[in-house]
Short mmCIF file of N, CA, C and O in Angstrom, two decimals:
data_model
loop_
_atom_site.label_atom_id
_atom_site.label_comp_id
_atom_site.label_asym_id
_atom_site.label_seq_id
_atom_site.Cartn_x
_atom_site.Cartn_y
_atom_site.Cartn_z
N MET A 1293 -86.23 -34.11 -22.54
CA MET A 1293 -86.14 -32.83 -23.37
C MET A 1293 -86.24 -31.34 -22.81
O MET A 1293 -86.45 -31.09 -21.57
N THR A 1294 -85.43 -30.83 -23.37
CA THR A 1294 -84.76 -29.48 -22.96
C THR A 1294 -85.04 -28.32 -24.17
O THR A 1294 -84.69 -28.88 -25.33
N GLY A 1295 -85.17 -27.26 -23.93
CA GLY A 1295 -85.47 -26.24 -25.06
C GLY A 1295 -84.42 -25.14 -24.56
O GLY A 1295 -83.84 -25.34 -23.62
N GLU A 1296 -84.28 -23.94 -25.41
CA GLU A 1296 -83.34 -22.99 -25.30
C GLU A 1296 -83.34 -22.27 -24.01
O GLU A 1296 -82.51 -22.02 -23.33
N HIS A 1297 -84.51 -22.33 -23.58
CA HIS A 1297 -84.80 -21.41 -22.23
C HIS A 1297 -85.36 -22.51 -20.81
O HIS A 1297 -86.10 -21.38 -20.22
N TRP A 1298 -85.55 -23.51 -20.90
CA TRP A 1298 -86.18 -24.56 -20.07
C TRP A 1298 -85.21 -26.03 -19.86
O TRP A 1298 -84.77 -26.10 -20.93
N LEU A 1299 -85.62 -26.57 -18.73
CA LEU A 1299 -85.41 -27.94 -18.75
C LEU A 1299 -86.43 -28.65 -18.45
O LEU A 1299 -87.18 -27.93 -17.43
N ASP A 1300 -86.47 -29.96 -18.62
CA ASP A 1300 -87.70 -30.91 -18.56
C ASP A 1300 -87.16 -31.87 -17.54
O ASP A 1300 -86.57 -32.77 -17.81
N PHE A 1301 -87.84 -32.04 -16.24
CA PHE A 1301 -87.54 -32.95 -15.69
C PHE A 1301 -88.34 -34.03 -15.62
O PHE A 1301 -89.77 -33.90 -15.72
N THR A 1302 -87.92 -35.18 -15.75
CA THR A 1302 -88.91 -36.59 -15.66
C THR A 1302 -88.61 -37.33 -14.48
O THR A 1302 -89.53 -38.17 -14.38
N ALA A 1303 -87.85 -37.09 -13.78
CA ALA A 1303 -87.55 -37.97 -12.47
C ALA A 1303 -88.57 -37.48 -11.48
O ALA A 1303 -89.09 -36.60 -11.40
N ALA A 1304 -88.58 -38.34 -10.39
CA ALA A 1304 -89.42 -38.00 -9.11
C ALA A 1304 -88.53 -36.79 -8.45
O ALA A 1304 -87.58 -36.84 -8.80
N GLY A 1305 -88.88 -35.98 -7.67
CA GLY A 1305 -88.32 -35.20 -6.57
C GLY A 1305 -87.93 -34.01 -7.48
O GLY A 1305 -86.86 -33.24 -7.17
N LYS A 1306 -88.99 -33.79 -8.11
CA LYS A 1306 -89.08 -32.24 -9.33
C LYS A 1306 -88.54 -31.03 -8.38
O LYS A 1306 -88.01 -30.07 -8.77
N ASP A 1307 -89.29 -31.06 -7.64
CA ASP A 1307 -89.36 -29.87 -6.71
C ASP A 1307 -88.00 -30.05 -6.05
O ASP A 1307 -87.18 -28.72 -5.62
N LYS A 1308 -87.04 -30.94 -5.56
CA LYS A 1308 -85.76 -31.06 -5.01
C LYS A 1308 -85.18 -30.37 -6.41
O LYS A 1308 -83.98 -29.71 -6.01
N GLY A 1309 -85.12 -30.82 -7.66
CA GLY A 1309 -84.16 -30.76 -8.69
C GLY A 1309 -84.33 -29.02 -8.63
O GLY A 1309 -83.13 -28.25 -9.05
N LEU A 1310 -85.39 -28.25 -8.63
CA LEU A 1310 -85.54 -26.96 -9.03
C LEU A 1310 -85.17 -26.09 -7.85
O LEU A 1310 -84.33 -25.10 -8.41
N HIS A 1311 -85.03 -26.50 -6.24
CA HIS A 1311 -84.25 -26.15 -5.42
C HIS A 1311 -82.70 -25.98 -5.74
O HIS A 1311 -81.89 -25.36 -5.78
N LEU A 1312 -82.51 -27.56 -5.77
CA LEU A 1312 -80.93 -27.45 -6.26
C LEU A 1312 -80.26 -26.38 -7.62
O LEU A 1312 -79.24 -26.12 -7.07
N LEU A 1313 -81.14 -26.40 -8.49
CA LEU A 1313 -80.66 -25.68 -9.52
C LEU A 1313 -80.74 -24.20 -9.28
O LEU A 1313 -79.84 -23.30 -9.55
N CYS A 1314 -81.73 -23.97 -8.47
CA CYS A 1314 -81.77 -22.42 -8.02
C CYS A 1314 -80.45 -22.19 -7.20
O CYS A 1314 -79.71 -20.92 -7.10
N ALA A 1315 -79.92 -23.06 -6.13
CA ALA A 1315 -79.28 -22.87 -5.30
C ALA A 1315 -77.79 -22.77 -6.18
O ALA A 1315 -76.94 -22.09 -5.89
N HIS A 1316 -77.51 -23.67 -6.93
CA HIS A 1316 -76.41 -23.58 -7.80
C HIS A 1316 -76.05 -22.23 -8.74
O HIS A 1316 -75.14 -21.95 -8.85
N PHE A 1317 -77.30 -22.08 -9.49
CA PHE A 1317 -77.03 -20.92 -10.17
C PHE A 1317 -77.57 -19.45 -9.48
O PHE A 1317 -77.17 -18.63 -10.11
N GLY A 1318 -77.83 -19.54 -8.13
CA GLY A 1318 -77.94 -18.31 -7.48
C GLY A 1318 -79.32 -17.72 -8.00
O GLY A 1318 -79.30 -16.33 -8.10
N ILE A 1319 -80.12 -18.57 -8.46
CA ILE A 1319 -81.52 -17.65 -8.77
C ILE A 1319 -82.51 -17.60 -7.54
O ILE A 1319 -82.46 -18.74 -7.15
N PRO A 1320 -82.85 -16.65 -7.52
CA PRO A 1320 -84.05 -16.44 -6.24
C PRO A 1320 -85.00 -16.94 -6.71
O PRO A 1320 -85.66 -17.36 -7.55
N GLN A 1321 -85.69 -17.68 -5.45
CA GLN A 1321 -87.02 -18.41 -5.39
C GLN A 1321 -88.09 -17.85 -6.05
O GLN A 1321 -88.85 -18.11 -6.87
N GLU A 1322 -88.06 -16.16 -6.17
CA GLU A 1322 -89.20 -15.56 -7.06
C GLU A 1322 -89.01 -15.47 -7.99
O GLU A 1322 -90.09 -14.93 -8.85
N ASN A 1323 -88.12 -15.94 -8.38
CA ASN A 1323 -87.75 -15.87 -10.31
C ASN A 1323 -87.96 -17.42 -10.74
O ASN A 1323 -87.61 -17.29 -12.02
N THR A 1324 -88.57 -18.19 -10.04
CA THR A 1324 -88.77 -19.49 -10.65
C THR A 1324 -90.31 -19.72 -11.12
O THR A 1324 -91.15 -19.12 -10.76
N TYR A 1325 -90.30 -20.28 -12.77
CA TYR A 1325 -91.35 -20.77 -13.05
C TYR A 1325 -91.60 -22.32 -13.54
O TYR A 1325 -90.62 -22.67 -13.85
N ALA A 1326 -92.59 -22.84 -13.46
CA ALA A 1326 -92.84 -24.08 -13.79
C ALA A 1326 -93.94 -24.78 -14.08
O ALA A 1326 -94.84 -23.92 -14.06
N PHE A 1327 -93.99 -25.28 -15.25
CA PHE A 1327 -94.84 -25.85 -15.99
C PHE A 1327 -95.21 -27.32 -15.79
O PHE A 1327 -94.20 -28.44 -16.14
N GLY A 1328 -96.44 -27.58 -15.74
CA GLY A 1328 -96.50 -29.32 -15.64
C GLY A 1328 -98.16 -29.49 -15.76
O GLY A 1328 -99.00 -28.63 -16.05
N ASP A 1329 -98.18 -30.94 -16.08
CA ASP A 1329 -99.91 -31.39 -16.62
C ASP A 1329 -100.06 -32.71 -15.86
O ASP A 1329 -101.12 -33.21 -15.97
N SER A 1330 -99.44 -33.24 -14.69
CA SER A 1330 -99.77 -34.17 -14.27
C SER A 1330 -98.97 -34.46 -12.64
O SER A 1330 -98.68 -33.39 -12.28
N TYR A 1331 -99.81 -35.33 -11.58
CA TYR A 1331 -99.47 -35.32 -10.47
C TYR A 1331 -97.84 -35.71 -10.28
O TYR A 1331 -97.36 -34.81 -9.36
N ASN A 1332 -97.08 -35.93 -10.85
CA ASN A 1332 -95.47 -35.94 -10.73
C ASN A 1332 -94.99 -34.82 -10.54
O ASN A 1332 -93.94 -34.36 -10.37
N ASP A 1333 -95.94 -33.59 -11.29
CA ASP A 1333 -95.30 -32.10 -11.72
C ASP A 1333 -95.60 -31.33 -10.76
O ASP A 1333 -95.22 -30.37 -10.14
N ALA A 1334 -96.62 -32.15 -9.59
CA ALA A 1334 -97.30 -31.09 -8.64
C ALA A 1334 -96.57 -30.60 -7.31
O ALA A 1334 -96.43 -29.57 -7.20
N PRO A 1335 -95.31 -31.62 -6.88
CA PRO A 1335 -94.00 -30.85 -5.97
C PRO A 1335 -93.75 -29.91 -6.68
O PRO A 1335 -93.41 -29.00 -5.86
N MET A 1336 -93.23 -30.04 -8.05
CA MET A 1336 -92.42 -29.02 -8.52
C MET A 1336 -93.35 -27.62 -8.53
O MET A 1336 -92.92 -26.73 -8.35
N LEU A 1337 -94.45 -27.84 -9.25
CA LEU A 1337 -95.43 -26.37 -9.06
C LEU A 1337 -95.55 -25.95 -7.83
O LEU A 1337 -95.59 -24.59 -7.66
N ARG A 1338 -95.87 -26.81 -6.86
CA ARG A 1338 -95.77 -26.15 -5.45
C ARG A 1338 -94.82 -25.05 -5.00
O ARG A 1338 -94.70 -24.40 -4.44
N ALA A 1339 -93.31 -25.52 -5.47
CA ALA A 1339 -92.03 -25.21 -4.99
C ALA A 1339 -91.84 -23.74 -6.15
O ALA A 1339 -91.18 -23.17 -5.46
N ALA A 1340 -92.55 -23.84 -7.29
CA ALA A 1340 -91.99 -22.49 -8.15
C ALA A 1340 -93.00 -21.50 -7.56
O ALA A 1340 -94.17 -21.57 -6.93
N ALA A 1341 -92.31 -20.52 -7.67
CA ALA A 1341 -93.21 -18.95 -7.30
C ALA A 1341 -94.40 -18.90 -8.05
O ALA A 1341 -95.22 -18.15 -8.09
N HIS A 1342 -94.47 -19.21 -9.55
CA HIS A 1342 -95.11 -18.91 -10.58
C HIS A 1342 -95.45 -20.33 -11.29
O HIS A 1342 -94.89 -20.49 -12.45
N PRO A 1343 -96.12 -21.07 -10.87
CA PRO A 1343 -97.03 -22.27 -11.46
C PRO A 1343 -97.98 -22.24 -12.51
O PRO A 1343 -98.77 -21.38 -12.18
N TYR A 1344 -97.29 -22.96 -13.34
CA TYR A 1344 -98.45 -23.10 -14.60
C TYR A 1344 -98.75 -24.20 -14.91
O TYR A 1344 -98.08 -25.21 -15.22
N LEU A 1345 -100.26 -24.78 -14.94
CA LEU A 1345 -100.81 -25.74 -15.21
C LEU A 1345 -101.22 -26.18 -16.08
O LEU A 1345 -102.13 -25.08 -16.72
N MET A 1346 -100.89 -27.07 -17.17
CA MET A 1346 -101.71 -27.44 -18.63
C MET A 1346 -103.03 -27.49 -18.60
O MET A 1346 -103.33 -28.09 -17.35
N ASN A 1347 -103.84 -27.23 -19.25
CA ASN A 1347 -105.36 -27.25 -19.29
C ASN A 1347 -105.68 -28.88 -19.77
O ASN A 1347 -106.72 -29.08 -19.02
N ILE A 1348 -104.71 -29.76 -19.89
CA ILE A 1348 -105.00 -31.10 -20.25
C ILE A 1348 -104.93 -32.07 -18.44
O ILE A 1348 -105.09 -33.18 -18.81
N ALA A 1349 -104.39 -31.55 -17.63
CA ALA A 1349 -104.27 -31.86 -16.30
C ALA A 1349 -105.43 -32.17 -16.00
O ALA A 1349 -106.72 -31.89 -16.29
N PRO A 1350 -105.45 -33.24 -14.84
CA PRO A 1350 -106.63 -33.70 -14.20
C PRO A 1350 -107.50 -32.29 -13.31
O PRO A 1350 -106.68 -31.69 -12.98
N ALA A 1351 -108.43 -32.92 -12.98
CA ALA A 1351 -109.73 -31.76 -12.39
C ALA A 1351 -109.15 -31.10 -10.99
O ALA A 1351 -109.06 -30.26 -10.75
N ASP A 1352 -108.45 -32.69 -10.34
CA ASP A 1352 -108.50 -31.93 -8.84
C ASP A 1352 -106.78 -31.15 -8.85
O ASP A 1352 -106.77 -30.43 -8.19
N LEU A 1353 -106.04 -31.51 -9.69
CA LEU A 1353 -104.94 -30.34 -9.99
C LEU A 1353 -105.39 -28.96 -10.60
O LEU A 1353 -104.60 -27.97 -9.71
N LYS A 1354 -106.54 -28.62 -11.64
CA LYS A 1354 -107.08 -27.69 -11.48
C LYS A 1354 -107.06 -26.66 -10.75
O LYS A 1354 -107.36 -25.65 -10.79
N ALA A 1355 -108.15 -28.12 -9.46
CA ALA A 1355 -108.60 -27.01 -8.26
C ALA A 1355 -107.47 -26.38 -7.65
O ALA A 1355 -107.73 -25.72 -6.97
N GLU A 1356 -106.25 -26.79 -7.66
CA GLU A 1356 -105.17 -26.52 -6.76
C GLU A 1356 -104.98 -25.15 -7.30
O GLU A 1356 -103.78 -24.56 -6.90
N PHE A 1357 -104.16 -25.65 -8.65
CA PHE A 1357 -103.65 -24.55 -9.43
C PHE A 1357 -104.34 -23.66 -10.48
O PHE A 1357 -104.79 -24.20 -11.25
N ALA A 1358 -104.55 -22.43 -10.09
CA ALA A 1358 -104.99 -21.14 -10.66
C ALA A 1358 -104.79 -21.07 -12.13
O ALA A 1358 -105.73 -20.59 -13.09
N THR A 1359 -103.71 -20.99 -12.09
CA THR A 1359 -103.04 -20.27 -13.57
C THR A 1359 -102.89 -21.61 -14.61
O THR A 1359 -102.19 -22.52 -14.40
N GLN A 1360 -103.70 -21.59 -15.55
CA GLN A 1360 -103.86 -22.94 -16.31
C GLN A 1360 -103.74 -22.39 -17.61
O GLN A 1360 -104.21 -21.09 -18.22
N ILE A 1361 -102.75 -23.24 -18.74
CA ILE A 1361 -102.38 -22.52 -19.95
C ILE A 1361 -102.60 -23.63 -20.82
O ILE A 1361 -102.84 -24.96 -20.73
N ASP A 1362 -102.80 -23.34 -22.12
CA ASP A 1362 -102.41 -24.49 -23.37
C ASP A 1362 -100.86 -24.45 -23.60
O ASP A 1362 -100.88 -25.34 -24.45
N ASP A 1363 -100.28 -23.23 -23.72
CA ASP A 1363 -99.26 -23.19 -24.69
C ASP A 1363 -98.21 -22.84 -23.74
O ASP A 1363 -98.34 -21.60 -23.36
N VAL A 1364 -97.13 -23.71 -23.53
CA VAL A 1364 -96.14 -22.81 -22.92
C VAL A 1364 -95.29 -21.79 -23.51
O VAL A 1364 -94.76 -20.99 -23.17
N ALA A 1365 -95.03 -22.01 -24.83
CA ALA A 1365 -94.20 -21.14 -26.02
C ALA A 1365 -95.02 -19.76 -25.74
O ALA A 1365 -94.48 -18.83 -25.59
N GLY A 1366 -96.12 -19.80 -25.37
CA GLY A 1366 -96.96 -18.39 -25.49
C GLY A 1366 -96.52 -17.62 -24.23
O GLY A 1366 -96.32 -16.40 -24.16
N VAL A 1367 -96.30 -18.46 -23.11
CA VAL A 1367 -95.74 -18.05 -21.91
C VAL A 1367 -94.83 -17.42 -21.87
O VAL A 1367 -94.46 -16.30 -21.40
N LEU A 1368 -93.77 -17.96 -22.55
CA LEU A 1368 -92.44 -17.73 -22.51
C LEU A 1368 -91.97 -16.70 -23.31
O LEU A 1368 -91.48 -15.61 -23.10
N LYS A 1369 -93.25 -16.52 -24.26
CA LYS A 1369 -92.77 -15.51 -25.25
C LYS A 1369 -93.09 -14.25 -24.46
O LYS A 1369 -92.65 -13.00 -24.83
N THR A 1370 -94.41 -14.35 -23.57
CA THR A 1370 -94.83 -13.07 -22.92
C THR A 1370 -93.60 -12.55 -22.02
O THR A 1370 -93.59 -11.38 -21.67
N LEU A 1371 -93.08 -13.80 -21.42
CA LEU A 1371 -92.16 -13.31 -20.37
C LEU A 1371 -90.79 -12.74 -21.19
O LEU A 1371 -90.12 -12.56 -20.36
N GLY A 1372 -90.79 -12.64 -22.40
CA GLY A 1372 -89.68 -12.29 -23.19
C GLY A 1372 -88.54 -13.14 -23.50
O GLY A 1372 -87.49 -12.72 -23.55
N HIS A 1373 -88.58 -14.49 -23.37
CA HIS A 1373 -88.06 -15.39 -23.89
C HIS A 1373 -88.04 -15.85 -24.94
O HIS A 1373 -89.29 -16.56 -25.69
#
């Protein structure tokens, strides 16, 4: 699933995908945002400068990622997208 302003990675190695996209498009790492809700998202969240964990995520992930949200669209709107 892809939106107008995001890509949704479903395969393992999401952190590598994030790094490859940044290198290809010349996006500085400090400008990266990631949204996830499960263990397979954790490497990508760790790689992003601004990780957002969905509130439906497991408790141990909530302990690792401080910024937790209910709605991705609300964050994107706040960011101006």
